[in-house]
Short mmCIF file of C-alpha atoms in Angstrom, two decimals:
data_model
loop_
_atom_site.label_atom_id
_atom_site.label_comp_id
_atom_site.label_asym_id
_atom_site.label_seq_id
_atom_site.Cartn_x
_atom_site.Cartn_y
_atom_site.Cartn_z
CA MET A 245 -4.27 -13.02 -2.25
CA LYS A 246 -7.42 -12.87 -0.20
CA ALA A 247 -9.76 -10.10 0.84
CA LEU A 248 -10.68 -9.66 4.48
CA ASP A 249 -11.71 -6.99 6.93
CA ILE A 250 -9.07 -6.09 9.48
CA ASP A 251 -10.75 -4.15 12.27
CA SER A 252 -13.63 -3.15 9.94
CA GLN A 253 -11.31 -1.95 7.15
CA PRO A 254 -11.32 -3.89 3.84
CA CYS A 255 -7.82 -5.18 3.11
CA LEU A 256 -6.06 -7.51 0.70
CA ILE A 257 -3.51 -9.89 2.21
CA HIS A 258 -0.92 -12.18 0.66
CA THR A 259 2.00 -14.14 2.11
CA ALA A 260 5.07 -15.33 0.25
CA GLY A 261 7.32 -17.85 1.95
CA THR A 262 8.19 -17.31 5.58
CA PRO A 263 7.58 -13.58 6.10
CA LYS A 264 10.65 -11.56 7.05
CA ALA A 265 9.04 -8.17 6.35
CA VAL A 266 5.59 -6.66 6.05
CA LEU A 267 4.69 -4.60 2.98
CA ILE A 268 1.79 -2.21 3.48
CA GLN A 269 0.35 -0.49 0.42
CA LEU A 270 -2.34 2.19 0.33
CA THR A 271 -4.46 1.11 -2.63
CA ALA A 272 -7.22 2.69 -4.68
CA ARG A 273 -9.99 0.61 -6.23
CA HIS A 274 -8.50 0.75 -9.75
CA GLU A 275 -5.19 -0.68 -8.46
CA ARG A 276 -6.81 -4.01 -7.63
CA LYS A 277 -6.41 -4.91 -11.31
CA THR A 278 -2.62 -4.69 -11.07
CA ILE A 279 -1.84 -5.97 -7.57
CA ASP A 280 -1.67 -9.64 -8.58
CA SER A 281 0.89 -8.76 -11.23
CA GLU A 282 2.79 -6.56 -8.78
CA LEU A 283 2.99 -9.34 -6.21
CA SER A 284 4.17 -11.81 -8.84
CA LEU A 285 6.95 -9.41 -9.83
CA ILE A 286 8.03 -8.99 -6.21
CA GLU A 287 8.14 -12.75 -5.67
CA GLN A 288 10.16 -13.21 -8.86
CA GLY A 289 12.60 -10.48 -7.84
CA SER A 290 13.29 -11.41 -4.21
CA GLN A 291 14.02 -14.57 -2.24
CA MET A 292 12.93 -12.80 0.95
CA GLY A 293 9.57 -13.92 2.32
CA PHE A 294 7.01 -11.23 3.08
CA VAL A 295 3.42 -10.58 4.04
CA PHE A 296 1.67 -7.98 1.88
CA VAL A 297 -1.33 -5.97 3.09
CA GLY A 298 -3.18 -3.70 0.70
CA ILE A 299 -5.46 -1.22 2.47
CA ASP A 300 -8.45 -0.97 0.13
CA LEU A 301 -9.39 2.70 0.31
CA GLN A 302 -12.70 3.86 -1.12
CA GLN A 303 -12.10 7.62 -0.78
CA TRP A 304 -8.59 8.18 -2.06
CA ALA A 305 -7.97 11.90 -1.49
CA LEU A 306 -10.01 11.99 1.71
CA SER A 307 -7.99 9.17 3.25
CA LEU A 308 -4.52 10.23 2.13
CA MET A 309 -4.14 14.00 1.75
CA PRO A 310 -2.20 15.32 4.79
CA TRP A 311 -3.66 18.80 4.32
CA ALA A 312 -5.98 20.62 1.94
CA ASP A 313 -5.01 21.60 -1.60
CA GLU A 314 -7.75 22.65 -4.00
CA ALA A 315 -5.65 21.43 -6.92
CA VAL A 316 -6.35 17.91 -5.60
CA ALA A 317 -9.89 18.28 -4.25
CA ARG A 318 -12.28 21.00 -3.15
CA ASP A 319 -14.07 18.84 -0.60
CA PRO A 320 -13.59 20.66 2.72
CA GLU A 321 -13.07 17.31 4.47
CA VAL A 322 -10.00 16.50 2.35
CA GLY A 323 -6.88 17.19 4.39
CA ARG A 324 -8.46 16.24 7.72
CA HIS A 325 -8.38 12.45 7.65
CA ALA A 326 -4.89 11.30 6.71
CA ILE A 327 -4.19 11.25 10.44
CA ASP A 328 -7.06 8.75 10.80
CA THR A 329 -5.50 6.52 8.15
CA LEU A 330 -2.14 6.69 9.89
CA ASP A 331 -3.82 5.89 13.21
CA TYR A 332 -5.43 2.83 11.61
CA VAL A 333 -2.09 1.60 10.26
CA THR A 334 -0.17 2.09 13.49
CA ARG A 335 -2.76 1.26 16.16
CA ARG A 336 -4.87 -1.42 14.50
CA LEU A 337 -3.27 -2.93 11.40
CA LEU A 338 0.32 -3.31 12.60
CA PRO A 339 -0.67 -4.91 15.94
CA TYR A 340 -2.81 -7.38 13.96
CA ILE A 341 0.15 -8.25 11.71
CA TYR A 342 2.68 -8.41 14.55
CA ASN A 343 0.39 -10.72 16.51
CA ARG A 344 0.32 -13.19 13.63
CA TYR A 345 3.78 -12.90 12.10
CA GLY A 346 6.01 -11.33 14.74
CA GLN A 347 7.66 -7.94 14.97
CA LEU A 348 8.67 -7.68 11.31
CA PRO A 349 10.38 -4.73 9.62
CA CYS A 350 7.68 -2.64 7.96
CA ILE A 351 7.79 -1.08 4.49
CA LEU A 352 5.03 1.45 3.80
CA GLY A 353 4.31 2.22 0.17
CA GLY A 354 1.91 3.51 -2.39
CA TYR A 355 1.41 5.10 -5.78
CA SER A 356 0.62 8.77 -6.43
CA LEU A 357 -1.24 10.05 -3.34
CA GLY A 358 -0.38 6.72 -1.70
CA GLY A 359 3.29 7.52 -2.20
CA LEU A 360 2.81 11.02 -0.84
CA PHE A 361 1.03 9.66 2.23
CA SER A 362 3.85 7.15 2.80
CA LEU A 363 6.49 9.88 2.76
CA TRP A 364 4.39 12.02 5.10
CA ALA A 365 3.63 9.13 7.45
CA ALA A 366 7.33 8.32 7.80
CA SER A 367 7.92 11.90 8.96
CA GLU A 368 5.13 11.61 11.51
CA CYS A 369 5.82 8.15 12.92
CA PRO A 370 8.99 6.07 13.60
CA LEU A 371 7.39 2.65 12.94
CA PHE A 372 8.28 2.40 9.24
CA ASP A 373 11.68 0.98 8.37
CA ALA A 374 11.41 1.94 4.71
CA VAL A 375 9.19 3.85 2.30
CA ALA A 376 8.32 2.74 -1.24
CA ALA A 377 6.88 5.81 -2.96
CA ALA A 378 6.14 5.49 -6.68
CA SER A 379 5.23 8.75 -8.44
CA PRO A 380 4.44 10.48 -5.13
CA SER A 381 2.42 13.70 -5.41
CA VAL A 382 5.11 15.90 -3.86
CA TRP A 383 3.87 18.78 -6.00
CA ILE A 384 1.09 19.59 -3.51
CA LYS A 385 1.28 23.02 -1.94
CA ASP A 386 3.47 23.46 1.15
CA TRP A 387 5.22 20.10 0.76
CA ASP A 388 8.68 21.71 0.75
CA ASN A 389 7.93 23.73 3.88
CA TYR A 390 6.65 20.65 5.67
CA ALA A 391 9.50 18.39 4.60
CA ASP A 392 12.15 20.94 5.55
CA SER A 393 10.95 20.88 9.16
CA HIS A 394 9.89 17.21 9.40
CA PRO A 395 12.75 14.84 8.56
CA SER A 396 11.96 11.28 7.60
CA MET A 397 12.18 8.74 10.40
CA ALA A 398 12.43 5.82 7.94
CA ARG A 399 15.90 4.37 7.41
CA LYS A 400 15.45 3.81 3.66
CA VAL A 401 13.38 5.73 1.13
CA TYR A 402 12.73 4.83 -2.51
CA MET A 403 11.07 7.31 -4.87
CA SER A 404 10.37 7.10 -8.58
CA LEU A 405 8.82 9.20 -11.31
CA GLY A 406 7.83 8.71 -14.94
CA ASP A 407 9.99 10.75 -17.29
CA ARG A 408 6.93 12.31 -18.94
CA GLU A 409 5.25 13.41 -15.72
CA GLU A 410 7.00 16.76 -15.54
CA HIS A 411 5.73 17.52 -19.05
CA ALA A 412 2.06 17.41 -18.03
CA ARG A 413 -0.22 20.16 -19.30
CA ASN A 414 -1.34 21.00 -15.79
CA GLN A 415 1.30 23.43 -14.49
CA ARG A 416 0.97 22.35 -10.86
CA MET A 417 1.49 18.69 -11.74
CA ALA A 418 4.29 19.56 -14.15
CA ALA A 419 6.25 20.92 -11.17
CA VAL A 420 6.60 17.37 -9.84
CA GLY A 421 10.00 16.86 -11.47
CA ASP A 422 11.64 19.77 -9.66
CA CYS A 423 9.75 18.95 -6.46
CA ILE A 424 10.90 15.34 -6.36
CA ARG A 425 14.50 16.28 -7.17
CA ARG A 426 14.47 18.70 -4.23
CA HIS A 427 13.02 16.05 -1.95
CA HIS A 428 15.62 13.54 -3.08
CA GLU A 429 18.41 15.98 -2.19
CA ARG A 430 16.72 16.60 1.15
CA LEU A 431 16.56 12.87 1.88
CA LYS A 432 20.18 12.35 0.89
CA ALA A 433 21.19 15.03 3.39
CA GLN A 434 19.03 13.45 6.10
CA LEU A 435 19.65 9.74 5.52
CA GLY A 436 22.85 9.53 3.49
CA ALA A 437 23.13 8.99 -0.26
CA GLY A 438 23.14 5.20 0.06
CA SER A 439 19.85 5.10 1.96
CA THR A 440 17.64 6.73 -0.64
CA THR A 441 17.22 6.66 -4.38
CA LEU A 442 15.23 8.39 -7.11
CA ALA A 443 14.43 6.13 -10.08
CA TRP A 444 13.23 7.45 -13.42
CA ASN A 445 10.81 5.31 -15.42
CA LYS A 446 9.65 5.58 -19.00
CA GLY A 447 6.19 7.04 -19.47
CA GLY A 448 3.58 9.15 -17.77
CA HIS A 449 1.91 8.99 -14.40
CA PHE A 450 -0.28 5.93 -15.01
CA ASP A 451 2.15 3.76 -16.97
CA HIS A 452 3.29 0.38 -15.60
CA GLU A 453 2.02 0.90 -12.06
CA ASP A 454 2.55 -2.76 -11.16
CA GLN A 455 6.20 -2.74 -12.23
CA ARG A 456 6.90 0.59 -10.55
CA MET A 457 5.44 -0.51 -7.22
CA ALA A 458 7.23 -3.86 -7.45
CA ASP A 459 10.53 -2.09 -8.11
CA ALA A 460 9.92 0.17 -5.12
CA PHE A 461 9.23 -2.68 -2.71
CA LEU A 462 12.09 -4.79 -4.11
CA TRP A 463 14.60 -1.99 -3.52
CA CYS A 464 13.40 -1.65 0.06
CA LEU A 465 13.42 -5.41 0.67
CA GLU A 466 16.98 -5.66 -0.59
CA ARG A 467 18.16 -2.90 1.76
CA ILE A 468 16.35 -4.38 4.76
CA ASP A 469 17.83 -7.81 4.00
CA GLY A 470 21.27 -6.23 3.62
CA ASP A 471 20.93 -4.46 6.96
CA LYS A 472 20.06 -7.77 8.63
CA MET A 473 23.11 -9.45 7.12
CA ASP A 474 25.34 -6.61 8.35
CA GLU A 475 23.87 -6.94 11.85
CA ASN A 476 24.50 -10.70 11.85
CA LYS A 477 28.16 -10.14 10.97
CA ARG A 478 28.71 -7.92 13.98
#
């Protein structure tokens, strides 16, 4: 894995084999400690080549929150710039990747607010074939109202949650279990039961982030590879 600036944005990039898909992950600074392990787990779990790009975000909530929620941050700028992050991914990062590796299927993923952003982005833009959302913060206010009127444009969606997360002391965060179950039912109605899954992991919100993200991307890679095989049989 190497660090480089892609159109003035710090990124981490790694290729495995001959890339057949691009994995884009919204990453916070603390996640850099686990990305090497995550990538190793993905390579061990899949024979499918890929190019991984981690977008190294310095201001997590500012870059990823689709709208304001004081339970996340009281900075008045939070909630105004997720559209800028999405614009970077679609107008600058993806053209860079496509120019070097071809028009690959794209999996957008992230952990916590990164997972939330990925779900939101796939409802705003049709460029993402799959979403890998580990412990997404779907407890934020107005998520249900938004998701009811903005169906996902991704073909496959993976979500996961730690089994202790809905037992958090913070009542807003403790609602995440019911919120993610509702969103899973919503996605099943939109995409079909075989095109989405909700995995439950042992532990709380910050346990085994590398394994959870690897599992999310591996599920998506398997479905994309399966879709290609089905297309080749036709």
